[in-house]
Every structure is written in structure tokens, then in C-alpha cells.
Amino acid sequence: MQLPDVPEEEAIATVHRAIELGINHYETARGYGNSEERLGKALKGFDRSSFILTTKITPKHYQSYRQYIEESLDRLQVEYIDNFDIHGINNDEHVDWTFRNGGALEALREA
């Protein structure tokens, strides 16, 4: 869900309308401008168990992932995120960053 080019009030109203219509899975990414912050504001006050939350993070080394996970939790204003997608595994270096010991996948498993 990328809503960076609309006023914040409109973005929040869009999410609230989606909730009213029964939509319960929201997907965003740290690379989608300010969408994590806006989605966090829109979902604030709703029962956390009533929706599924997915965000995407590009492959980096372990320490970056730990930081990215914490930053996403803060921006989304939640205690947990249901799904973290490793997004943009485009070359051998990304595969290494993701799957090696101390890599991104290890950071996600520990989160």
C-alpha cells in the first residue's frame, strides 16, 4: 500500500474505509515513502489481532535488518508484524546477504 502522494487525512480515511469493508491484510514497505507511518496512524486504535500486516525490506546484512525491523515496528506503531518479505533479491550478493550465517533471514527468525 503506497499512499505518499495524497494528503495524510485521505490516506487514513482510505484505510478506515477498507477496514469497514472487511479488508484485513495490509502490505507496505519501508521503501514506499511515508506509507509505514501513515498506515501506522490509520491502524492505531484498532484491535491488532483483527488485521494482518506485511512489510518488505531489501536484503542487507544482519545488523541492518535488525535496525530495519525495529524502525518498521516503530513507524507502524505495532508490537509485531505478521510477515516480513525479503524484497529485491536480484543478484548473488543479495542471496548471500539473505541466507548466510548472520544474514537477513537469521535476523528475521530472531525478531
PDB file of C-alpha atoms in Angstrom:
ATOM      1  CA  MET A   1       0.000   0.000   0.000  1.00  0.00           C
ATOM      2  CA  GLN A   2       1.670   3.151  -1.180  1.00  0.00           C
ATOM      3  CA  LEU A   3      -0.197   6.386  -0.489  1.00  0.00           C
ATOM      4  CA  PRO A   4       2.554   9.004  -0.314  1.00  0.00           C
ATOM      5  CA  ASP A   5       1.099  11.412  -2.881  1.00  0.00           C
ATOM      6  CA  VAL A   6      -2.255  12.017  -1.206  1.00  0.00           C
ATOM      7  CA  PRO A   7      -2.943  14.113   1.888  1.00  0.00           C
ATOM      8  CA  GLU A   8      -2.468  12.182   5.123  1.00  0.00           C
ATOM      9  CA  GLU A   9      -6.135  12.561   6.091  1.00  0.00           C
ATOM     10  CA  GLU A  10      -7.186  10.996   2.783  1.00  0.00           C
ATOM     11  CA  ALA A  11      -4.745   8.108   3.210  1.00  0.00           C
ATOM     12  CA  ILE A  12      -6.057   7.404   6.704  1.00  0.00           C
ATOM     13  CA  ALA A  13      -9.682   7.664   5.531  1.00  0.00           C
ATOM     14  CA  THR A  14      -8.914   5.190   2.734  1.00  0.00           C
ATOM     15  CA  VAL A  15      -7.577   2.638   5.218  1.00  0.00           C
ATOM     16  CA  HIS A  16     -10.546   3.188   7.551  1.00  0.00           C
ATOM     17  CA  ARG A  17     -12.941   2.595   4.657  1.00  0.00           C
ATOM     18  CA  ALA A  18     -11.061  -0.574   3.739  1.00  0.00           C
ATOM     19  CA  ILE A  19     -11.479  -1.783   7.321  1.00  0.00           C
ATOM     20  CA  GLU A  20     -15.219  -1.002   7.184  1.00  0.00           C
ATOM     21  CA  LEU A  21     -15.456  -3.106   4.015  1.00  0.00           C
ATOM     22  CA  GLY A  22     -13.748  -6.062   5.699  1.00  0.00           C
ATOM     23  CA  ILE A  23     -10.265  -5.797   4.248  1.00  0.00           C
ATOM     24  CA  ASN A  24      -7.881  -7.145   6.861  1.00  0.00           C
ATOM     25  CA  HIS A  25      -4.476  -7.570   5.169  1.00  0.00           C
ATOM     26  CA  TYR A  26      -2.273  -4.523   4.731  1.00  0.00           C
ATOM     27  CA  GLU A  27       1.040  -4.612   2.899  1.00  0.00           C
ATOM     28  CA  THR A  28       3.578  -1.827   2.836  1.00  0.00           C
ATOM     29  CA  ALA A  29       7.342  -1.331   2.632  1.00  0.00           C
ATOM     30  CA  ARG A  30       9.966   0.933   4.129  1.00  0.00           C
ATOM     31  CA  GLY A  31      10.778   1.982   0.566  1.00  0.00           C
ATOM     32  CA  TYR A  32       7.243   3.276  -0.092  1.00  0.00           C
ATOM     33  CA  GLY A  33       7.914   6.777   1.136  1.00  0.00           C
ATOM     34  CA  ASN A  34       5.974   7.507   4.313  1.00  0.00           C
ATOM     35  CA  SER A  35       3.442   4.700   3.906  1.00  0.00           C
ATOM     36  CA  GLU A  36       4.529   2.824   7.049  1.00  0.00           C
ATOM     37  CA  GLU A  37       3.970   5.944   9.149  1.00  0.00           C
ATOM     38  CA  ARG A  38       0.592   6.633   7.560  1.00  0.00           C
ATOM     39  CA  LEU A  39      -0.559   3.050   7.838  1.00  0.00           C
ATOM     40  CA  GLY A  40       0.516   3.011  11.489  1.00  0.00           C
ATOM     41  CA  LYS A  41      -1.570   6.122  12.166  1.00  0.00           C
ATOM     42  CA  ALA A  42      -4.540   4.663  10.294  1.00  0.00           C
ATOM     43  CA  LEU A  43      -4.458   1.348  12.170  1.00  0.00           C
ATOM     44  CA  LYS A  44      -3.891   2.899  15.595  1.00  0.00           C
ATOM     45  CA  GLY A  45      -6.777   2.115  17.905  1.00  0.00           C
ATOM     46  CA  PHE A  46      -7.898  -0.987  16.019  1.00  0.00           C
ATOM     47  CA  ASP A  47      -7.571  -4.407  17.637  1.00  0.00           C
ATOM     48  CA  ARG A  48      -4.183  -5.670  16.428  1.00  0.00           C
ATOM     49  CA  SER A  49      -5.497  -9.222  16.106  1.00  0.00           C
ATOM     50  CA  SER A  50      -8.105  -8.039  13.572  1.00  0.00           C
ATOM     51  CA  PHE A  51      -5.658  -7.457  10.717  1.00  0.00           C
ATOM     52  CA  ILE A  52      -2.607  -8.989   9.067  1.00  0.00           C
ATOM     53  CA  LEU A  53       0.359  -6.732   8.493  1.00  0.00           C
ATOM     54  CA  THR A  54       3.123  -7.293   5.937  1.00  0.00           C
ATOM     55  CA  THR A  55       6.088  -5.093   5.180  1.00  0.00           C
ATOM     56  CA  LYS A  56       9.004  -5.533   2.809  1.00  0.00           C
ATOM     57  CA  ILE A  57      12.686  -4.986   3.424  1.00  0.00           C
ATOM     58  CA  THR A  58      15.517  -5.214   0.914  1.00  0.00           C
ATOM     59  CA  PRO A  59      18.314  -7.719   1.608  1.00  0.00           C
ATOM     60  CA  LYS A  60      21.191  -6.367   3.666  1.00  0.00           C
ATOM     61  CA  HIS A  61      23.418  -7.724   6.392  1.00  0.00           C
ATOM     62  CA  TYR A  62      22.166  -8.871   9.792  1.00  0.00           C
ATOM     63  CA  GLN A  63      22.706  -5.621  11.681  1.00  0.00           C
ATOM     64  CA  SER A  64      20.864  -3.557   9.060  1.00  0.00           C
ATOM     65  CA  TYR A  65      17.945  -5.958   9.196  1.00  0.00           C
ATOM     66  CA  ARG A  66      17.697  -5.768  12.969  1.00  0.00           C
ATOM     67  CA  GLN A  67      17.627  -1.981  12.682  1.00  0.00           C
ATOM     68  CA  TYR A  68      15.096  -2.051   9.810  1.00  0.00           C
ATOM     69  CA  ILE A  69      12.786  -4.365  11.760  1.00  0.00           C
ATOM     70  CA  GLU A  70      12.809  -2.061  14.785  1.00  0.00           C
ATOM     71  CA  GLU A  71      12.265   1.009  12.609  1.00  0.00           C
ATOM     72  CA  SER A  72       9.294  -0.624  10.850  1.00  0.00           C
ATOM     73  CA  LEU A  73       7.756  -1.589  14.200  1.00  0.00           C
ATOM     74  CA  ASP A  74       8.138   1.999  15.383  1.00  0.00           C
ATOM     75  CA  ARG A  75       6.719   3.550  12.209  1.00  0.00           C
ATOM     76  CA  LEU A  76       3.783   1.137  12.119  1.00  0.00           C
ATOM     77  CA  GLN A  77       3.174   1.633  15.866  1.00  0.00           C
ATOM     78  CA  VAL A  78       2.727  -2.091  16.499  1.00  0.00           C
ATOM     79  CA  GLU A  79       4.364  -4.705  18.698  1.00  0.00           C
ATOM     80  CA  TYR A  80       4.640  -7.272  15.919  1.00  0.00           C
ATOM     81  CA  ILE A  81       4.428  -7.602  12.151  1.00  0.00           C
ATOM     82  CA  ASP A  82       2.921 -10.780  10.731  1.00  0.00           C
ATOM     83  CA  ASN A  83       5.041 -11.039   7.589  1.00  0.00           C
ATOM     84  CA  PHE A  84       8.379  -9.570   6.619  1.00  0.00           C
ATOM     85  CA  ASP A  85       9.055 -10.057   2.931  1.00  0.00           C
ATOM     86  CA  ILE A  86      12.658 -10.030   1.785  1.00  0.00           C
ATOM     87  CA  HIS A  87      12.192  -7.929  -1.316  1.00  0.00           C
ATOM     88  CA  GLY A  88      14.504  -7.485  -4.273  1.00  0.00           C
ATOM     89  CA  ILE A  89      16.846 -10.470  -4.143  1.00  0.00           C
ATOM     90  CA  ASN A  90      18.332  -9.643  -7.525  1.00  0.00           C
ATOM     91  CA  ASN A  91      21.895 -10.959  -7.580  1.00  0.00           C
ATOM     92  CA  ASP A  92      24.344 -13.344  -5.894  1.00  0.00           C
ATOM     93  CA  GLU A  93      25.356 -10.733  -3.332  1.00  0.00           C
ATOM     94  CA  HIS A  94      21.712 -10.343  -2.241  1.00  0.00           C
ATOM     95  CA  VAL A  95      21.377 -14.129  -1.948  1.00  0.00           C
ATOM     96  CA  ASP A  96      24.479 -14.167   0.257  1.00  0.00           C
ATOM     97  CA  TRP A  97      23.194 -11.288   2.426  1.00  0.00           C
ATOM     98  CA  THR A  98      19.933 -13.153   2.882  1.00  0.00           C
ATOM     99  CA  PHE A  99      20.977 -16.757   3.529  1.00  0.00           C
ATOM    100  CA  ARG A 100      24.486 -16.751   5.042  1.00  0.00           C
ATOM    101  CA  ASN A 101      25.085 -17.136   8.772  1.00  0.00           C
ATOM    102  CA  GLY A 102      24.415 -13.751  10.301  1.00  0.00           C
ATOM    103  CA  GLY A 103      22.325 -12.776   7.286  1.00  0.00           C
ATOM    104  CA  ALA A 104      18.934 -11.204   6.841  1.00  0.00           C
ATOM    105  CA  LEU A 105      16.963 -14.429   7.236  1.00  0.00           C
ATOM    106  CA  GLU A 106      18.630 -15.080  10.585  1.00  0.00           C
ATOM    107  CA  ALA A 107      17.702 -11.588  11.765  1.00  0.00           C
ATOM    108  CA  LEU A 108      14.079 -12.164  10.765  1.00  0.00           C
ATOM    109  CA  ARG A 109      13.935 -15.504  12.553  1.00  0.00           C
ATOM    110  CA  GLU A 110      15.174 -13.861  15.734  1.00  0.00           C
ATOM    111  CA  ALA A 111      12.801 -10.898  15.525  1.00  0.00           C
TER     112      ALA A 111
END
